mmCIF file of C-alpha atoms in Angstrom:
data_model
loop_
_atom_site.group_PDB
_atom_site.id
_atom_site.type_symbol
_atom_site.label_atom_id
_atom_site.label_comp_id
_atom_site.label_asym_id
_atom_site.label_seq_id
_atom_site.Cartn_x
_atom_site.Cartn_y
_atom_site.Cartn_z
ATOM 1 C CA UNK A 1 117.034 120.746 100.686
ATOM 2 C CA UNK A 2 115.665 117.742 102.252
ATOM 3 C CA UNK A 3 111.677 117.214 100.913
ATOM 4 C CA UNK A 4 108.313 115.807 102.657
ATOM 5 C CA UNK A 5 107.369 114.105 99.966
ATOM 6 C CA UNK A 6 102.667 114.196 100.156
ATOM 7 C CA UNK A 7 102.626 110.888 98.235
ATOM 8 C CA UNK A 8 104.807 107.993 97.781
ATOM 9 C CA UNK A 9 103.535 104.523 96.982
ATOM 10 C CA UNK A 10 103.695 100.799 98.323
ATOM 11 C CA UNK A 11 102.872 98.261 96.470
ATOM 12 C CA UNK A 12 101.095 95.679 98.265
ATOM 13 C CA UNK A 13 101.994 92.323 98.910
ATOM 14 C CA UNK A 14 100.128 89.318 100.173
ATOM 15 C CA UNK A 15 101.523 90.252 103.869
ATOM 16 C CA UNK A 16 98.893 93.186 103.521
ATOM 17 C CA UNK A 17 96.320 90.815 103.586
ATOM 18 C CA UNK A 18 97.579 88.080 105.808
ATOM 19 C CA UNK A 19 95.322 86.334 108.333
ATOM 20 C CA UNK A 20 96.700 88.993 111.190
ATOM 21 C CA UNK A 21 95.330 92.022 109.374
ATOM 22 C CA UNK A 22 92.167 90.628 107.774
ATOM 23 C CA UNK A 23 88.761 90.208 108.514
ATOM 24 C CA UNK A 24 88.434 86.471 109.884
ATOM 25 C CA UNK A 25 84.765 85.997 108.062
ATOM 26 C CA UNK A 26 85.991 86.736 104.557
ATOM 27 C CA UNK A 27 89.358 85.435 104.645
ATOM 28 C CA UNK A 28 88.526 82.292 102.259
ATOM 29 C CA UNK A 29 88.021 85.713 99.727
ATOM 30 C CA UNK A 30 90.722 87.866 100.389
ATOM 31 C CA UNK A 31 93.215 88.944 97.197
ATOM 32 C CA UNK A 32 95.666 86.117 96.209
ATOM 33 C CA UNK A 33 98.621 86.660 94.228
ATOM 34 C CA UNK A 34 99.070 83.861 90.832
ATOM 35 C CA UNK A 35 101.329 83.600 88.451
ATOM 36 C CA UNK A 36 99.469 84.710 84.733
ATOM 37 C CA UNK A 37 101.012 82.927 81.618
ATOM 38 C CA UNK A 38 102.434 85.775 79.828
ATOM 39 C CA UNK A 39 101.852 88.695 82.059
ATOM 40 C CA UNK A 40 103.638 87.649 85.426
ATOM 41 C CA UNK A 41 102.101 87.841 88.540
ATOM 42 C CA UNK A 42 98.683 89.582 89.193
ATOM 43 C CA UNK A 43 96.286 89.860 91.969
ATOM 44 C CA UNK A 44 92.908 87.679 91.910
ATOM 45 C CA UNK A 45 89.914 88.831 93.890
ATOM 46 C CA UNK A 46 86.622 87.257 93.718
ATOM 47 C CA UNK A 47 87.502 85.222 90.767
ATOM 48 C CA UNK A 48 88.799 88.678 88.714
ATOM 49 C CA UNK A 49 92.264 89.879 87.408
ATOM 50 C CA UNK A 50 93.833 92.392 88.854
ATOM 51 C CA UNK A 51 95.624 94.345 87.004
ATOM 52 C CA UNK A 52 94.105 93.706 83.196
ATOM 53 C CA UNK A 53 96.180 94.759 80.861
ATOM 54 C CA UNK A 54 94.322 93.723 77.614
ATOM 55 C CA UNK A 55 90.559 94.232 76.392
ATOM 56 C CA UNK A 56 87.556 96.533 77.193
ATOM 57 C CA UNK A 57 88.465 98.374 80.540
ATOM 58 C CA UNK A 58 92.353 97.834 80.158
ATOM 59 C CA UNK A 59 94.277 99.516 83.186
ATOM 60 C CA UNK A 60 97.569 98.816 85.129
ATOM 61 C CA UNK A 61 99.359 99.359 87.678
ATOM 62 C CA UNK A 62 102.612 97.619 89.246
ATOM 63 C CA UNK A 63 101.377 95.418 91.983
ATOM 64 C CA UNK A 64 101.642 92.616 92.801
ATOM 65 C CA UNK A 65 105.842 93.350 92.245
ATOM 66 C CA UNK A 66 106.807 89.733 92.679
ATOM 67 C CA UNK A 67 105.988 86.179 92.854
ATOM 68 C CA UNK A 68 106.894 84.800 96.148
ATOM 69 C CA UNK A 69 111.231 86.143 96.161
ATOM 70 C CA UNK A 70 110.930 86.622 92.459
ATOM 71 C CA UNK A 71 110.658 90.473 91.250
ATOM 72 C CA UNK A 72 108.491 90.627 88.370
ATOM 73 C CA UNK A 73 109.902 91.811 84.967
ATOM 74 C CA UNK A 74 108.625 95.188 85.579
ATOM 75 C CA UNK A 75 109.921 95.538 89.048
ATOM 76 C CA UNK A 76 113.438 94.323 87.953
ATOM 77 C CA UNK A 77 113.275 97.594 85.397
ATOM 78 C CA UNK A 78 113.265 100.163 88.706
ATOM 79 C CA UNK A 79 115.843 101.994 90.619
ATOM 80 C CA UNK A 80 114.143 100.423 93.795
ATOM 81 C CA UNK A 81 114.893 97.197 95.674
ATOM 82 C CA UNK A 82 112.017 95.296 95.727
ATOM 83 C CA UNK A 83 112.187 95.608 99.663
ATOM 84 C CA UNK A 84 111.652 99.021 98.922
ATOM 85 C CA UNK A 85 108.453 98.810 96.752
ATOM 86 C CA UNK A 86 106.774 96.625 98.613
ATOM 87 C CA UNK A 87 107.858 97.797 102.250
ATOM 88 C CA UNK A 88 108.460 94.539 103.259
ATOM 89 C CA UNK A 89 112.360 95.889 104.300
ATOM 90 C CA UNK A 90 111.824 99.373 105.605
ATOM 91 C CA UNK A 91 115.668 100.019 106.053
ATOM 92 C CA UNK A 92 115.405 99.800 101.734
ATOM 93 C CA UNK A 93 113.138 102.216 101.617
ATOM 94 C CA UNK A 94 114.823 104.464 103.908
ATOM 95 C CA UNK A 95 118.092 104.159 102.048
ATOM 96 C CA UNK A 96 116.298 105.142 98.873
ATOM 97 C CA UNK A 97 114.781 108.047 100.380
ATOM 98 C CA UNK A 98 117.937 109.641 101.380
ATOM 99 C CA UNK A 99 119.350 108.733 97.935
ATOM 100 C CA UNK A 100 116.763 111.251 96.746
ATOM 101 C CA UNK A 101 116.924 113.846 99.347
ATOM 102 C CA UNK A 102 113.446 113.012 100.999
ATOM 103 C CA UNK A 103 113.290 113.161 104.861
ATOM 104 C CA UNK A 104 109.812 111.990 105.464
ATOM 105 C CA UNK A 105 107.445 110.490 103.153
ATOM 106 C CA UNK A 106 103.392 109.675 103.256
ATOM 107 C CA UNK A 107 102.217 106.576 101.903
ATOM 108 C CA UNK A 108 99.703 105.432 99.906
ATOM 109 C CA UNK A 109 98.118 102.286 97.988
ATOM 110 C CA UNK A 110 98.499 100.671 94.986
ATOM 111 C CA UNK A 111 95.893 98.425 94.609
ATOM 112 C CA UNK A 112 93.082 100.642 95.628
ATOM 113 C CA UNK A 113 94.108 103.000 92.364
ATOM 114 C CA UNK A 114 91.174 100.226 90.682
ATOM 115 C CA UNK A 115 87.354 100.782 92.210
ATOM 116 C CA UNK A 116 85.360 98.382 92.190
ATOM 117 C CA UNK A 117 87.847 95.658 93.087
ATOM 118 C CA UNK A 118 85.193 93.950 94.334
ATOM 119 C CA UNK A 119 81.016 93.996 93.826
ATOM 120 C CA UNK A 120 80.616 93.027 97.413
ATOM 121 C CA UNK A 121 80.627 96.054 99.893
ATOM 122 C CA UNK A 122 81.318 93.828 103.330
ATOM 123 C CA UNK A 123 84.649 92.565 100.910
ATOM 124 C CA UNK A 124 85.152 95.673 99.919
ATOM 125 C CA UNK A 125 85.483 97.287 103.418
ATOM 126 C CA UNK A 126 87.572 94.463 104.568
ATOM 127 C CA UNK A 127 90.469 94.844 102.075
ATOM 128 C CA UNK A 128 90.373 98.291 103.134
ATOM 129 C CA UNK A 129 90.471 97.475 106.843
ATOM 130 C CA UNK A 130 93.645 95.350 106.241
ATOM 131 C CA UNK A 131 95.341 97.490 104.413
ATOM 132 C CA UNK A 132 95.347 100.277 106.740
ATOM 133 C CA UNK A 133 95.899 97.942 109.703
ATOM 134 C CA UNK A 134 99.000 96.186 107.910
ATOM 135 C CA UNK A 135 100.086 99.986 106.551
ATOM 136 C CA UNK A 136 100.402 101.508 110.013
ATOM 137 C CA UNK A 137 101.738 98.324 111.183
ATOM 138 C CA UNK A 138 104.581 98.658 108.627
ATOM 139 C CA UNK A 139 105.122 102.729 109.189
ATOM 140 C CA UNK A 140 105.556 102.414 112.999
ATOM 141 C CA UNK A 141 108.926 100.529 112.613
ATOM 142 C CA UNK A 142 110.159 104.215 111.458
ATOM 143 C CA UNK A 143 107.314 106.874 112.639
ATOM 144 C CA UNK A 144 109.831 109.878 112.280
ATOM 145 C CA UNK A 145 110.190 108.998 108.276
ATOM 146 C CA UNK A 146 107.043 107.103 106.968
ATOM 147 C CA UNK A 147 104.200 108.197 107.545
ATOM 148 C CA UNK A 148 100.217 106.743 106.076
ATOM 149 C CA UNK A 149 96.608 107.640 104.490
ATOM 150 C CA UNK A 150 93.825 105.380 104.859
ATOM 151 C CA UNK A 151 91.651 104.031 102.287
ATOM 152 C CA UNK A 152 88.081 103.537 102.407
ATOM 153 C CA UNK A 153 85.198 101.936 100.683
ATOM 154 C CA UNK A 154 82.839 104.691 99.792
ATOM 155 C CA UNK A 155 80.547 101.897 99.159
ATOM 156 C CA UNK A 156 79.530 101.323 102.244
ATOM 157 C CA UNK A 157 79.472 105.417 103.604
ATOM 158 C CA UNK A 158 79.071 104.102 107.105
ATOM 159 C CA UNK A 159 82.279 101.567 107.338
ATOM 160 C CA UNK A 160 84.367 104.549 105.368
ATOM 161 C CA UNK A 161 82.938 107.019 107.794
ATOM 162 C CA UNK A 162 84.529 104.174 110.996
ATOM 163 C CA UNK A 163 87.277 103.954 108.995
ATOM 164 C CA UNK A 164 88.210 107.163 109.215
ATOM 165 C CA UNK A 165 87.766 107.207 112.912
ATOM 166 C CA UNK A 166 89.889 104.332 113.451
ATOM 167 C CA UNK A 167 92.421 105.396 111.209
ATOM 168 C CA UNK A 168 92.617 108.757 112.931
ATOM 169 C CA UNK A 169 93.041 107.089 115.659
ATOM 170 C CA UNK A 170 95.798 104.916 114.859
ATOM 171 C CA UNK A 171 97.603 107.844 112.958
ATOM 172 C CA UNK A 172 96.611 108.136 109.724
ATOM 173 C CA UNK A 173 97.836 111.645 108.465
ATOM 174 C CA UNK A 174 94.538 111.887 105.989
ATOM 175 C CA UNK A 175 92.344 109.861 103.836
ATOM 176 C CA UNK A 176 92.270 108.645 100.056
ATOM 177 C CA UNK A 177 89.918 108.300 97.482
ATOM 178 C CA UNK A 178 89.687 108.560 94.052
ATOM 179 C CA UNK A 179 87.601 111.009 91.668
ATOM 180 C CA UNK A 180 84.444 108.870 91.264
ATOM 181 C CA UNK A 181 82.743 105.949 93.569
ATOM 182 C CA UNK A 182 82.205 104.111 90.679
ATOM 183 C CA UNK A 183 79.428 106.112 88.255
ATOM 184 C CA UNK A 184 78.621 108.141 91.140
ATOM 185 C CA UNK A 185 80.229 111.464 91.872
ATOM 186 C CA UNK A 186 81.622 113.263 94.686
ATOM 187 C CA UNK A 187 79.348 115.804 95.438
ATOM 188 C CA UNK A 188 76.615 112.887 95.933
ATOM 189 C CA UNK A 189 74.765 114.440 99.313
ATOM 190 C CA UNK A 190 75.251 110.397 100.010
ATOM 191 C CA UNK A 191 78.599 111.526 100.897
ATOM 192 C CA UNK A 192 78.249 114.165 103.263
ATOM 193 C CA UNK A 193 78.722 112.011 106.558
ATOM 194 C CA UNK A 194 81.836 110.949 105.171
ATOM 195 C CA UNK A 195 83.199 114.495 104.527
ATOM 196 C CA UNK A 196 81.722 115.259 107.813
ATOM 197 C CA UNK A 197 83.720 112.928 109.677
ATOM 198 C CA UNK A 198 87.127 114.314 107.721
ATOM 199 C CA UNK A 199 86.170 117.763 109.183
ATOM 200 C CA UNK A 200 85.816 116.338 112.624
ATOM 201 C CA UNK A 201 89.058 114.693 112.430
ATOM 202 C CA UNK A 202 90.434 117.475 111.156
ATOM 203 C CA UNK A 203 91.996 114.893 108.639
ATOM 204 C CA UNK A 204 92.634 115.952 104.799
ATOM 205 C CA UNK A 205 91.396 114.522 102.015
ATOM 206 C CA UNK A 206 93.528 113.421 99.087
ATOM 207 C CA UNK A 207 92.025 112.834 95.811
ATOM 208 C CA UNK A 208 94.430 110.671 93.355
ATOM 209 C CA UNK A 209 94.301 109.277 89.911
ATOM 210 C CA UNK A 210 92.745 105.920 89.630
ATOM 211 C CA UNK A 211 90.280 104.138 87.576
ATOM 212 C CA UNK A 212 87.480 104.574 89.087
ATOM 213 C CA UNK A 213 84.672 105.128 86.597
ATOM 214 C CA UNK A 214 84.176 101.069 84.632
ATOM 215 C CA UNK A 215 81.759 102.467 82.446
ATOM 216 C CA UNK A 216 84.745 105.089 80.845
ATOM 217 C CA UNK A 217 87.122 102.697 81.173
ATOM 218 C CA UNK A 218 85.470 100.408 79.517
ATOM 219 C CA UNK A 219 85.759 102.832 76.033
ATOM 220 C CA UNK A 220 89.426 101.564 76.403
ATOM 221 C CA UNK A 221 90.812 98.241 75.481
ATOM 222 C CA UNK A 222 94.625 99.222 76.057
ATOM 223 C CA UNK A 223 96.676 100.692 78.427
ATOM 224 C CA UNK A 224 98.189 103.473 76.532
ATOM 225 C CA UNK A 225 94.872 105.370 75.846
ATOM 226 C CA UNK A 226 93.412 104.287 79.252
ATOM 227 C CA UNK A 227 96.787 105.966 81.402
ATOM 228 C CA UNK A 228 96.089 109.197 79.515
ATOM 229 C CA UNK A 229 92.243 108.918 79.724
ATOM 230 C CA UNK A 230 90.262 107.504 82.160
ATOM 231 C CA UNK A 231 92.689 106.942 84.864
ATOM 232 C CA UNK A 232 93.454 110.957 84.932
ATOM 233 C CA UNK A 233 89.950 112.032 83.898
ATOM 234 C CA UNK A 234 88.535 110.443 86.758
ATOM 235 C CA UNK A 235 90.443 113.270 88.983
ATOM 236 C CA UNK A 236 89.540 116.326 86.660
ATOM 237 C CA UNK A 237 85.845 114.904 87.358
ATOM 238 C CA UNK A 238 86.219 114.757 90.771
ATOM 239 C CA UNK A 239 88.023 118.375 90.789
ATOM 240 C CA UNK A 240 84.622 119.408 89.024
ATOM 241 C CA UNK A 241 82.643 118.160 91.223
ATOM 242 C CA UNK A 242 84.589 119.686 94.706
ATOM 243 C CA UNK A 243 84.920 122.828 93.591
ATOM 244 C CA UNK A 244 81.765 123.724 91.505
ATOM 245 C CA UNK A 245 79.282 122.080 93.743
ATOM 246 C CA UNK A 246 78.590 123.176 96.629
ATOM 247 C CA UNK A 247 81.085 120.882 98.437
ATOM 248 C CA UNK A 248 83.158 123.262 99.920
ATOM 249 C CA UNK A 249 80.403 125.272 101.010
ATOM 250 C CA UNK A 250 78.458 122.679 102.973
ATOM 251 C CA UNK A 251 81.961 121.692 104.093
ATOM 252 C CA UNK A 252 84.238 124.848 104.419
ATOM 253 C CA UNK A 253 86.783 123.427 106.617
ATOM 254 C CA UNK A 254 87.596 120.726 104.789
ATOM 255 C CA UNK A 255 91.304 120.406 102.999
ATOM 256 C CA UNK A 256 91.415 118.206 99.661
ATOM 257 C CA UNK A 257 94.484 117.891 97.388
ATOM 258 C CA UNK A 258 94.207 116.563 93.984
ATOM 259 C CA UNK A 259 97.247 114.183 93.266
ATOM 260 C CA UNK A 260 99.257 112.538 90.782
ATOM 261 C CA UNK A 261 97.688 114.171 87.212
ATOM 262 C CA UNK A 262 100.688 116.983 87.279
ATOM 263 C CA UNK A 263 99.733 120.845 87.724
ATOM 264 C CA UNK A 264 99.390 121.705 83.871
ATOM 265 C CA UNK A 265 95.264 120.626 83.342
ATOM 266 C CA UNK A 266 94.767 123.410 86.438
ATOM 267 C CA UNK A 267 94.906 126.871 84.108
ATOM 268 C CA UNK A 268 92.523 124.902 81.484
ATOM 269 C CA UNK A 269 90.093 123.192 83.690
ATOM 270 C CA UNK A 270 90.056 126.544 85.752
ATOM 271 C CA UNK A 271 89.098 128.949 82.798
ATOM 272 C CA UNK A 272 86.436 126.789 81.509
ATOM 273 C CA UNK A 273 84.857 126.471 84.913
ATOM 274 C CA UNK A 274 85.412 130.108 85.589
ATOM 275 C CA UNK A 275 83.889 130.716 82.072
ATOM 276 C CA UNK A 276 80.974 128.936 82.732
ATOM 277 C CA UNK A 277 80.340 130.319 86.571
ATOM 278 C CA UNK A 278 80.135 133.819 84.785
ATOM 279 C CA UNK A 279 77.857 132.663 82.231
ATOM 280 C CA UNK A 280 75.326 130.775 84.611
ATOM 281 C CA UNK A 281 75.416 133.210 87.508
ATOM 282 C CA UNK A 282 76.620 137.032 85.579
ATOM 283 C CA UNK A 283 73.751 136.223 82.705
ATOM 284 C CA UNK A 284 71.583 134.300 84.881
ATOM 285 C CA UNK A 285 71.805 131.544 81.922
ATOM 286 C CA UNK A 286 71.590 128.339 84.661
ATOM 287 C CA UNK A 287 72.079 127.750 88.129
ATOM 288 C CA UNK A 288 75.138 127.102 89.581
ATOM 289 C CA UNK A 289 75.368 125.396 93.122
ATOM 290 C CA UNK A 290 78.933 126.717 94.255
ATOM 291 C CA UNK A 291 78.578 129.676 96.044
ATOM 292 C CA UNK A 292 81.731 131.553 94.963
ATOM 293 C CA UNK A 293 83.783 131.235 91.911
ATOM 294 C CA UNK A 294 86.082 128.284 90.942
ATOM 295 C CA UNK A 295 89.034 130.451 91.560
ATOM 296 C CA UNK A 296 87.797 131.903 94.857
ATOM 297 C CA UNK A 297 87.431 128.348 96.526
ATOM 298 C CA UNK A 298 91.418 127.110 94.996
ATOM 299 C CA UNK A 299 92.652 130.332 96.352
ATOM 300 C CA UNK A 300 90.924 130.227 99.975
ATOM 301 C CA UNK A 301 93.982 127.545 101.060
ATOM 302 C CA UNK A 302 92.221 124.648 101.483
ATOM 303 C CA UNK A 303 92.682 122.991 97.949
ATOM 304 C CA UNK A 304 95.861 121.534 97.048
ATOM 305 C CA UNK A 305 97.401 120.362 94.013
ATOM 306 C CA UNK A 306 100.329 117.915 92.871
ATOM 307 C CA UNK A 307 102.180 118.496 90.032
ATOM 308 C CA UNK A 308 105.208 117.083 88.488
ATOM 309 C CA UNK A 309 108.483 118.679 88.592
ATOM 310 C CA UNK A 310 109.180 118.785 84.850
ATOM 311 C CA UNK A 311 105.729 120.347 84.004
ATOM 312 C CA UNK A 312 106.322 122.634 81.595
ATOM 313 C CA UNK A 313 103.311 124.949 83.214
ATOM 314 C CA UNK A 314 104.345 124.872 87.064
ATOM 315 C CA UNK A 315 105.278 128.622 86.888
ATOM 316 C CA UNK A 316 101.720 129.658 85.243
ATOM 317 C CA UNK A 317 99.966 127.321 87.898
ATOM 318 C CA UNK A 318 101.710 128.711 90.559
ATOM 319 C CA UNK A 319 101.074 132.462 89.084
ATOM 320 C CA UNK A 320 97.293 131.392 89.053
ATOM 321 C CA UNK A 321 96.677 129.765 91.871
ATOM 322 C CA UNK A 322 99.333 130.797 93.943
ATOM 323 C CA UNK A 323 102.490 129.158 95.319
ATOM 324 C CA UNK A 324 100.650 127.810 98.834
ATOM 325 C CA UNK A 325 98.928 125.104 97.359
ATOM 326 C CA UNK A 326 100.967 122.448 95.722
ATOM 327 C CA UNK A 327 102.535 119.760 96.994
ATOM 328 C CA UNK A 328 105.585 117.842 96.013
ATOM 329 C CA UNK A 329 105.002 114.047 95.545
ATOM 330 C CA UNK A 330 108.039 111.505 94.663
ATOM 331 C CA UNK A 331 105.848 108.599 93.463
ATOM 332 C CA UNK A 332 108.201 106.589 94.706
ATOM 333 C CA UNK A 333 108.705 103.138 93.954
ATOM 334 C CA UNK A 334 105.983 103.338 90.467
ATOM 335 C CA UNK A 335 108.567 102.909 87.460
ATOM 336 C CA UNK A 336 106.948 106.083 85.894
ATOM 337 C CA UNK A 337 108.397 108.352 87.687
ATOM 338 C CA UNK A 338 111.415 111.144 87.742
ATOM 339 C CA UNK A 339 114.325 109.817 89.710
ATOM 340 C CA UNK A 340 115.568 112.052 91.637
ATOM 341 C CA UNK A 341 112.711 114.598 91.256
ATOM 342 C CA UNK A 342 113.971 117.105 94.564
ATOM 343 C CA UNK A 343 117.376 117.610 92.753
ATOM 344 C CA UNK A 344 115.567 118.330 89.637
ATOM 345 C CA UNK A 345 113.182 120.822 90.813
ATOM 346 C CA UNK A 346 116.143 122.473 92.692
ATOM 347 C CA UNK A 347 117.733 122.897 89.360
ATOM 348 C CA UNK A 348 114.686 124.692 87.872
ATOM 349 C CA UNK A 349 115.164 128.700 87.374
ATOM 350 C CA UNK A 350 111.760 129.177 86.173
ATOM 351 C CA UNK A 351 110.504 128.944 90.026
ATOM 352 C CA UNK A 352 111.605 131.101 92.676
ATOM 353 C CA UNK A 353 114.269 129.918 95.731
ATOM 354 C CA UNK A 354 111.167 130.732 98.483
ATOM 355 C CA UNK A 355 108.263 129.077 96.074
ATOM 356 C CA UNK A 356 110.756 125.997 96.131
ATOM 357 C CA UNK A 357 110.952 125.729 100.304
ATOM 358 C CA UNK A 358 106.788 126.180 100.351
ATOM 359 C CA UNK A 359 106.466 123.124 97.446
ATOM 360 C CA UNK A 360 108.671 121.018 99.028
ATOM 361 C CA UNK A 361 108.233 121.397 102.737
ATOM 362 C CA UNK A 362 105.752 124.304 104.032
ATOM 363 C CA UNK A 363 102.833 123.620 102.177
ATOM 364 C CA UNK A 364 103.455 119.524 102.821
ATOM 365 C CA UNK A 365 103.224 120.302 106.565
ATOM 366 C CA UNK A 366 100.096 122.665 106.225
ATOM 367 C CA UNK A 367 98.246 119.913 104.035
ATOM 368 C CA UNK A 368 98.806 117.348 106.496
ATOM 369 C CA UNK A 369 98.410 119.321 109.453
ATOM 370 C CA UNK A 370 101.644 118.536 110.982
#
């Protein structure tokens, strides 16, 4: 079986931000890549380091993947031509897809896993612009395998609301975002126009792992505890905040996935919020915004799920929620991933042959609306 994988990666070079792509006013600021005695290359935007792998507020993630022609040390550790990861040779990612049995893939950032990257909104925006300019740019050379989401500065609500627009209109299947605008949350009424603009578009929203919260990354100071905290806390936050606030209700249309944290915090996360609903609203302990039930809104089809295809709990997620609503994801080219993750879910007897076709194709299409 040949897979649509929801969410593959690039990770950005300094093509994404050339002169062609980015906003001529700022261009004296946009991201630069340097070389970082003992660490390799990282980004540098507005005098900061990006990614930091040491100290208060620790994080990481894989680009920049070279210096100049040079793979870094990590990148040299992957099963992917560099090429590949950064989409700079689109015939190597190809070639990897259909080593791993993937006939079309959607793309998204690297970078933009880290919020603020920038304290400047008008910055802000502008990395944003030229990434999705330089993205579609780079999926057009093969529109029948690679397809794109925007990214948007929810800092400025009114460029991420044109954003959207524009990127609708130059193809973007959907939008990203991670599960906090910085200390603020996602069912911030300061957000609605944005939603509202998805729903017009009829474009999905995709919530993904990221660190987007400084002040609980900042508890952190390396990059073990900060991978297993704050950059997957962040989505069970913004999860919270969807579902049990009145989101969906001011905003029924609307379909959001939450990606790249597995499937197995779903039956925990679930219960307690379930728990909870029946204490506030069945005793009349506390208000509760949501009109339904936690369970009610994940089973209505518009909220999706990733998982991961060696998660020990897929086949209790799936009985839960039900086998409509996740999405395979390859991760592709991020060196934590499992190679060769369609095979290995096609091996799995814990999950039935027609569950299987929905994960990896059906409910792909749905998400997307394709």
């Amino acid at each position: 079986m040949r897979a649509y994988d929801a969410d593959a990666h690039v990770e950005e070079s300094p093509e994404t931000f050339a002169d062609t792509y980015f906003d001529p006013e700022l261009r004296e600021r946009k991201p630069q890549v340097v070389e970082l005695p003992g660490q390799g290359p990282v980004w540098v935007i507005d005098g900061r380091v990006w990614p930091r792998r040491t100290g208060r507020g620790a994080h990481h993630f894989a680009t920049p993947a070279a210096m100049g022609e040079i793979p870094s040390a990590y990148s040299a550790t992957k099963h992917d031509e560099l090429g590949s990861i950064t989409l700079t040779d689109v015939k190597a990612r190809i070639k990897q897809m259909d080593a791993e049995s993937i006939d079309r893939q959607v793309i998204y950032p690297t970078l933009f896993l880290a919020y603020p990257l920038t304290d400047d909104p008008r910055l802000g925006t502008a990395m944003c612009r030229s990434y999705n300019r330089w993205i579609a740019d780079v999926c057009n050379q093969q529109p029948d395998r690679l397809q794109w989401v925007c990214t948007v500065n929810l800092g400025d609500v009114n460029d991420a609301v044109a954003e959207v627009r524009r990127g609708h209109r130059e193809g973007a299947l959907g939008c990203m975002i991670l599960g906090t605008v910085g200390e603020q949350t996602l069912d911030d009424s300061r957000l609605d126009p944005f939603y509202a603009a998805l729903c017009e578009e009829n474009m999905p929203l995709a919530v993904h792992v990221g660190w987007s919260s400084p002040a609980l990354g900042s508890l952190y100071a390396n990059v073990y505890d900060s991978l297993i905290l704050p950059f997957t806390m962040t989505l069970l936050t913004g999860f919270v905040h969807v579902v049990g606030s009145g989101v969906l209700d001011r905003f029924p249309t609307l379909r959001i996935a939450f990606l790249e944290a597995g499937c197995q915090w779903i039956p925990f996360i679930l219960d307690r919020m379930e728990h909870y609903y029946e204490v506030g609203v069945g005793r009349g302990r506390w208000p509760v915004r949501a009109k339904q039930r936690p369970l009610d809104y994940v089973r209505g089809g518009n909220v999706y799920f990733g998982f991961e295809v060696d998660d020990r709990l897929l086949p209790q997620a799936i009985e839960q929620v039900g086998d409509g609503q996740f999405l395979y994801a390859s991760d592709i080219p991020h060196g934590d991933r499992e190679w060769d993750s369609v095979a290995e879910l096609e091996r799995r007897t814990d999950v039935a042959a027609e569950s299987k076709q929905k994960l990896l194709i059906t409910n792909v299409e749905r998400f997307y609306g394709v």
